[in-house]
PDB file of C-alpha atoms in Angstrom:
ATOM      1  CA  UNK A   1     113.216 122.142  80.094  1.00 49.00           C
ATOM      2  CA  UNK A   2     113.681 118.077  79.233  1.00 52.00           C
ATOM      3  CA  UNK A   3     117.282 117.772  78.231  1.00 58.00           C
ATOM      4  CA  UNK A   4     115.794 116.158  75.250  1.00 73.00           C
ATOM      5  CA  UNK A   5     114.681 118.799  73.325  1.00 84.00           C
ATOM      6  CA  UNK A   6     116.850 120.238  69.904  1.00 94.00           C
ATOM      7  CA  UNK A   7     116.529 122.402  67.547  1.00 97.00           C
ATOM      8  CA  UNK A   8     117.188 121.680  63.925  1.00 98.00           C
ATOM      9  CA  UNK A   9     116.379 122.321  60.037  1.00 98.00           C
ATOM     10  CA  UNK A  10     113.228 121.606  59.119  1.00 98.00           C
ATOM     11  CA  UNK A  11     113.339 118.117  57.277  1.00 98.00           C
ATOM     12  CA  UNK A  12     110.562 117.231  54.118  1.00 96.00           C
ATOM     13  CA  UNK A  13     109.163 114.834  56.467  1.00 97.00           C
ATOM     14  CA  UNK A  14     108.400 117.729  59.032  1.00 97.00           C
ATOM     15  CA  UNK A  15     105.325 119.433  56.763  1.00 97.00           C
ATOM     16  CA  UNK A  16     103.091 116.278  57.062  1.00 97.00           C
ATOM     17  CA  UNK A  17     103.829 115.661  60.730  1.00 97.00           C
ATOM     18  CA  UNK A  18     103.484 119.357  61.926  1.00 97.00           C
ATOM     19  CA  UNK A  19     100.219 119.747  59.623  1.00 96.00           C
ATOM     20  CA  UNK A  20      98.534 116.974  61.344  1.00 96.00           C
ATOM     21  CA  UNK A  21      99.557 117.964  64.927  1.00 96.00           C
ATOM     22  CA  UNK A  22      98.727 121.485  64.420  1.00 96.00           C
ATOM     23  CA  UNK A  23      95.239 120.196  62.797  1.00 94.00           C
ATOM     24  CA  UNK A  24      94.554 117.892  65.675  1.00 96.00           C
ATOM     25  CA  UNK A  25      94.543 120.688  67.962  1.00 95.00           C
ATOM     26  CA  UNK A  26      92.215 122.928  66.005  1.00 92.00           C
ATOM     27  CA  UNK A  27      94.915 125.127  64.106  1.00 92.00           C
ATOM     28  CA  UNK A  28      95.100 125.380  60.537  1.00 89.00           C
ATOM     29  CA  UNK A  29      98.686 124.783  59.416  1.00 91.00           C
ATOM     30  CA  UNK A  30      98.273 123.330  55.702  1.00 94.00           C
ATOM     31  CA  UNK A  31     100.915 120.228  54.531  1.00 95.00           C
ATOM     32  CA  UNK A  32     101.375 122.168  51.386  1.00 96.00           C
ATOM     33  CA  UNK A  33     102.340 125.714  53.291  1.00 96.00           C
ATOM     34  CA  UNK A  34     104.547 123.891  55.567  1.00 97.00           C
ATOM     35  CA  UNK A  35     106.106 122.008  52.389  1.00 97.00           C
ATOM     36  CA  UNK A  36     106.490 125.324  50.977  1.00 97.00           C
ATOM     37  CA  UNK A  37     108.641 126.716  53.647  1.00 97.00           C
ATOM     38  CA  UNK A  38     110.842 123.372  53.424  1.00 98.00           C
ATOM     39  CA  UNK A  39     111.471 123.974  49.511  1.00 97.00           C
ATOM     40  CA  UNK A  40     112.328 128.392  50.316  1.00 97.00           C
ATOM     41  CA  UNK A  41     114.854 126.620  52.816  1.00 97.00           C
ATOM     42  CA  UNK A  42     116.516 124.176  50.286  1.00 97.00           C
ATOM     43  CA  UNK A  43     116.741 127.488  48.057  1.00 96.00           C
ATOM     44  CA  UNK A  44     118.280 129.460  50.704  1.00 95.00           C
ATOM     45  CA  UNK A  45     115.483 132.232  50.631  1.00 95.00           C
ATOM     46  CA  UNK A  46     115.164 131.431  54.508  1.00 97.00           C
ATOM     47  CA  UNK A  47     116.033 128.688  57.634  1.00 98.00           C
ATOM     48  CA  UNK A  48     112.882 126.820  59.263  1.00 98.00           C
ATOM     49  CA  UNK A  49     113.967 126.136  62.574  1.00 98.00           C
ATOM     50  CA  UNK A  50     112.288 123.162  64.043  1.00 98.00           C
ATOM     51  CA  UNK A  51     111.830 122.420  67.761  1.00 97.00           C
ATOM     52  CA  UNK A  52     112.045 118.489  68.253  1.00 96.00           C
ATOM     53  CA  UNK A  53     111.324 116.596  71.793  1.00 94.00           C
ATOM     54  CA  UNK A  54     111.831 112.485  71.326  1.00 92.00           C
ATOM     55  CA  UNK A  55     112.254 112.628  67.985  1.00 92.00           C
ATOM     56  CA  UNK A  56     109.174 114.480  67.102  1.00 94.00           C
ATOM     57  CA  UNK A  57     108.900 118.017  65.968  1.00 97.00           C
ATOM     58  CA  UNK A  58     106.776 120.254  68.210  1.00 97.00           C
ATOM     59  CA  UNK A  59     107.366 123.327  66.591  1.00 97.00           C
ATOM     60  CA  UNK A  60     108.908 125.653  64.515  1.00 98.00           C
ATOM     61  CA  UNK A  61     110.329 129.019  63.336  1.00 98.00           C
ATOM     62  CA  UNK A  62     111.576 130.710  60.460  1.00 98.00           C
ATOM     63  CA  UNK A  63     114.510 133.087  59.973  1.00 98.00           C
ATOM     64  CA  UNK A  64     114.326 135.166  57.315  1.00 98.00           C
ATOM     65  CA  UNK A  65     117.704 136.738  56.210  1.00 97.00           C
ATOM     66  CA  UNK A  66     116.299 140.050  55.438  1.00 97.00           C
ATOM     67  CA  UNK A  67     112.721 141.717  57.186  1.00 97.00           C
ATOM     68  CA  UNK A  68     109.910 141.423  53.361  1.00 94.00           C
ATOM     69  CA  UNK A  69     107.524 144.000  54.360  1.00 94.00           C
ATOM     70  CA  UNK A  70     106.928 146.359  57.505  1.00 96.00           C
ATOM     71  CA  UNK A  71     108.976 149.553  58.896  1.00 97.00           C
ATOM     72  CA  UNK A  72     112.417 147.367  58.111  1.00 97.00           C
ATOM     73  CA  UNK A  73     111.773 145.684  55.230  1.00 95.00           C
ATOM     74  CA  UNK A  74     114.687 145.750  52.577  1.00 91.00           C
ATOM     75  CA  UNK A  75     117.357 147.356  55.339  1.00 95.00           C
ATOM     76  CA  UNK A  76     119.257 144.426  56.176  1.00 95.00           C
ATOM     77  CA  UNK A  77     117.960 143.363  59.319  1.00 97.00           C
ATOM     78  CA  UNK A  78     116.513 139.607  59.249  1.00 98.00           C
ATOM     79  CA  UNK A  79     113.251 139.188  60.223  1.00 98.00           C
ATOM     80  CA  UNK A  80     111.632 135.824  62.477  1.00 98.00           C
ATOM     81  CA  UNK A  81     108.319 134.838  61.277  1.00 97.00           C
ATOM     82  CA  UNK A  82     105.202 132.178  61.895  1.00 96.00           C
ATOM     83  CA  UNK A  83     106.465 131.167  65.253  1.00 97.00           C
ATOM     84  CA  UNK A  84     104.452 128.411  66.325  1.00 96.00           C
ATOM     85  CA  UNK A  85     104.803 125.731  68.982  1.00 96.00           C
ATOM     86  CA  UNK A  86     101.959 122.802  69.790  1.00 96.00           C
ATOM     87  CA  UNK A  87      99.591 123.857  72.635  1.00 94.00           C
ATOM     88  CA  UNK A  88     100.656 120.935  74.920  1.00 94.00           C
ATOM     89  CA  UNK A  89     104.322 121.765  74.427  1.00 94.00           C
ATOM     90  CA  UNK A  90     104.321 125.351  75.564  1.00 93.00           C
ATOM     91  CA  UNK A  91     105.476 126.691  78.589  1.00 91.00           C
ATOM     92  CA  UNK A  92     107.886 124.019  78.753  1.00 92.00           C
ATOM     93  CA  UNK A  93     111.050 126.292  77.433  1.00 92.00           C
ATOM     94  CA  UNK A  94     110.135 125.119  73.286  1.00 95.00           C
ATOM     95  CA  UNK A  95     109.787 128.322  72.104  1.00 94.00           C
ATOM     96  CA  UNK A  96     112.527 130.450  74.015  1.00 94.00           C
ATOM     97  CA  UNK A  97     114.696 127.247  72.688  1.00 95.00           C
ATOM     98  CA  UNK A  98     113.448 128.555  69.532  1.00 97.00           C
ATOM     99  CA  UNK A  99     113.953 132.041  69.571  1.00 97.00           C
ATOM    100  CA  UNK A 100     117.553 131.998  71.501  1.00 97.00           C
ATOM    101  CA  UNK A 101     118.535 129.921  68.003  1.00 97.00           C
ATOM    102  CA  UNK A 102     117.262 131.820  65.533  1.00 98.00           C
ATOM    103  CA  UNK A 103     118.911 135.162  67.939  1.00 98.00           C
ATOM    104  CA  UNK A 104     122.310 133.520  67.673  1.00 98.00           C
ATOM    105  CA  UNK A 105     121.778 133.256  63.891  1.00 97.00           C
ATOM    106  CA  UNK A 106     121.316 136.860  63.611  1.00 98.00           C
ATOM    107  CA  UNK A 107     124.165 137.801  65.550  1.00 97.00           C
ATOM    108  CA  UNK A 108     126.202 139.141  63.095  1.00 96.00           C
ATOM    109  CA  UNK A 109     122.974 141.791  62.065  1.00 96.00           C
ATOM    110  CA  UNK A 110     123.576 142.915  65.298  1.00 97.00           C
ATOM    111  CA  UNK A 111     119.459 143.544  64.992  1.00 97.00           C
ATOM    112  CA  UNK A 112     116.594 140.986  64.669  1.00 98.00           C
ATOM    113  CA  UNK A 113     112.980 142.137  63.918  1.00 98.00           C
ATOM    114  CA  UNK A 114     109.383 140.583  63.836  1.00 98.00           C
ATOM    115  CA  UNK A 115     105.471 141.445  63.312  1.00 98.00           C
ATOM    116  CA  UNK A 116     103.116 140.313  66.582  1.00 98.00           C
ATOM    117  CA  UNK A 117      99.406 139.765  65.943  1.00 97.00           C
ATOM    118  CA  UNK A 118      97.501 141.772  68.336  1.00 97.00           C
ATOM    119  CA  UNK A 119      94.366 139.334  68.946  1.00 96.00           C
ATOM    120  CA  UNK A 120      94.058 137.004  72.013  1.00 95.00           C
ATOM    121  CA  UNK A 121      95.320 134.086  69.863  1.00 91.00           C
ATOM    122  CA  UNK A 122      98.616 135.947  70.146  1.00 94.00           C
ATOM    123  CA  UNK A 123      99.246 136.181  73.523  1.00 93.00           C
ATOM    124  CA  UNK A 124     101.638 133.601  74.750  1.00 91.00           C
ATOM    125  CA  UNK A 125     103.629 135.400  71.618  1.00 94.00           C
ATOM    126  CA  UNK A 126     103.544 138.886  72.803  1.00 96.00           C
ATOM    127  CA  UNK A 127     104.701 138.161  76.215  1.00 95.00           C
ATOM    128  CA  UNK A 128     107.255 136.414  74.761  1.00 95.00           C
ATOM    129  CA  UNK A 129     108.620 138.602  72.669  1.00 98.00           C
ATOM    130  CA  UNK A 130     108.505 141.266  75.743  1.00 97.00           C
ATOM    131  CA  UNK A 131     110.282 138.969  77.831  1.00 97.00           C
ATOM    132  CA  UNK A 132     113.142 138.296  75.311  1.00 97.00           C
ATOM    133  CA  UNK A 133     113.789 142.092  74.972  1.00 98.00           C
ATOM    134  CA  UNK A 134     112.082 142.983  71.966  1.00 98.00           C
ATOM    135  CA  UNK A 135     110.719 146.664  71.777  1.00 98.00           C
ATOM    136  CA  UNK A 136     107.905 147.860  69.548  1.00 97.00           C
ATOM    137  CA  UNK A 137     109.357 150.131  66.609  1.00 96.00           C
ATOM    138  CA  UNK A 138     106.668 152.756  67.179  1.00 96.00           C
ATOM    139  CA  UNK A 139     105.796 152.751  63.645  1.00 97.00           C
ATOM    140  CA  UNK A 140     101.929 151.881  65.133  1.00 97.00           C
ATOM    141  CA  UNK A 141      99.625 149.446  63.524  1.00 97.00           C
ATOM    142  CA  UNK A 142      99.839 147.629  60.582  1.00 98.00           C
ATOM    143  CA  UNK A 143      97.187 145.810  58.422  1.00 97.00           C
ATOM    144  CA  UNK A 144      97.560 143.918  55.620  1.00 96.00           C
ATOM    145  CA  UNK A 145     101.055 144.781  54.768  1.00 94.00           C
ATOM    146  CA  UNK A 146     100.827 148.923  54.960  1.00 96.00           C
ATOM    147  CA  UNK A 147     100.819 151.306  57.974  1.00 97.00           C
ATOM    148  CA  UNK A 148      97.469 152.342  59.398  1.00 97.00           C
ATOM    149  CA  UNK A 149      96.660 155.476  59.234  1.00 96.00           C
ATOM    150  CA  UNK A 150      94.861 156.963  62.766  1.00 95.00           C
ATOM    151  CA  UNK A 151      91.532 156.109  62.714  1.00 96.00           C
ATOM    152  CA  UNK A 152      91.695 153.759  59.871  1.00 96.00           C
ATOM    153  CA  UNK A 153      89.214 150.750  59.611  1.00 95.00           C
ATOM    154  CA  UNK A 154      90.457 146.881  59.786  1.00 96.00           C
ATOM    155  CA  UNK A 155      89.940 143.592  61.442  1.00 96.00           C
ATOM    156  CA  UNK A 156      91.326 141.709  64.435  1.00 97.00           C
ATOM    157  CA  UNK A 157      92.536 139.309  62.305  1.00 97.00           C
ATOM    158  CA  UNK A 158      96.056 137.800  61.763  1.00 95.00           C
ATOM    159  CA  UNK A 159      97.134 140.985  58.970  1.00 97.00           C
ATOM    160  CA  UNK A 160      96.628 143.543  62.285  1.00 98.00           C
ATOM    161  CA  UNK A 161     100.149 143.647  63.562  1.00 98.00           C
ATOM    162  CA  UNK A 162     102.854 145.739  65.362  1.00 98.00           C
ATOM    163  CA  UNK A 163     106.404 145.579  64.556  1.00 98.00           C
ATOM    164  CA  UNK A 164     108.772 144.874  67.258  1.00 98.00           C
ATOM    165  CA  UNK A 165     112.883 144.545  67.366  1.00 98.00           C
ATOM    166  CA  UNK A 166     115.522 143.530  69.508  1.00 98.00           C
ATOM    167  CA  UNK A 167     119.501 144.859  69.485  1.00 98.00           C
ATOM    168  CA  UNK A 168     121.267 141.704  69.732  1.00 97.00           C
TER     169      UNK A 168
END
């Protein structure tokens, strides 16, 4: 890991920069999401953690104070969601830079949770997350918000998810 990197708060400037980066290499991260998240931070709903190597953000990652949906929603345990570092910056220690921050911010939870996407586009994720500790909840599948039921139809897409969380 290059001594360089640091993580920070996301910054306004930080939605147009990671928008274009993210665009450049085929992912669609929208300015106006990405501003989004910036104005929930200035409100305190949640902290956007944002990776930066030579003064340029590479990714990001945001804490949410309490989980918003899932098998711990609304039971005080915060919640780490659209984790997402630039293909040509992973496995270079961003992310697990990422993550051991937003951990230490949880601390005092003494729990941190999160929802993993289970197509291919989700891989470096899920390994991860399984590296760092973090243990699926065993509440199964999950698709568009609510529990599926055995047997249940859905899509591969990013709303099929399994809930995982790590004692801290």
């Amino acid at each position: 890991m290059d001594n360089s990197c640091r993580v920070r708060k996301m910054i306004e400037s930080d939605g147009a920069l990671l928008s274009k980066a993210f665009c450049e290499q085929g992912w669609r991260k929208e300015e106006s999401q990405l501003n989004e998240y910036f104005l929930l931070q200035q409100s305190k709903k949640h902290t956007v953690l944002v990776a930066e190597w030579e003064r340029n953000p590479v990714g990001y990652l945001i804490v949410r104070p309490e989980a918003q949906e899932g098998p711990f929603a609304m039971r005080g345990i915060p919640e780490l969601v659209d984790f997402n570092v630039l293909i040509q910056y992973q496995h270079r220690g961003f992310g697990n830079t990422l993550m051991e921050v937003a951990e230490e911010m949880c601390q005092q939870a003494g729990y941190v949770s999160l929802a993993v996407g289970l197509h291919s586009g989700y891989g470096q994720a899920q390994r991860i997350y399984v590296k760092r500790g973090y243990l699926f909840d065993g509440s199964g599948t999950w698709y568009q918000g609510k529990q599926l039921e055995q047997y249940a139809p859905c899509y591969n897409d990013d709303d099929l998810v399994l809930y995982m969380i790590k004692e801290l």
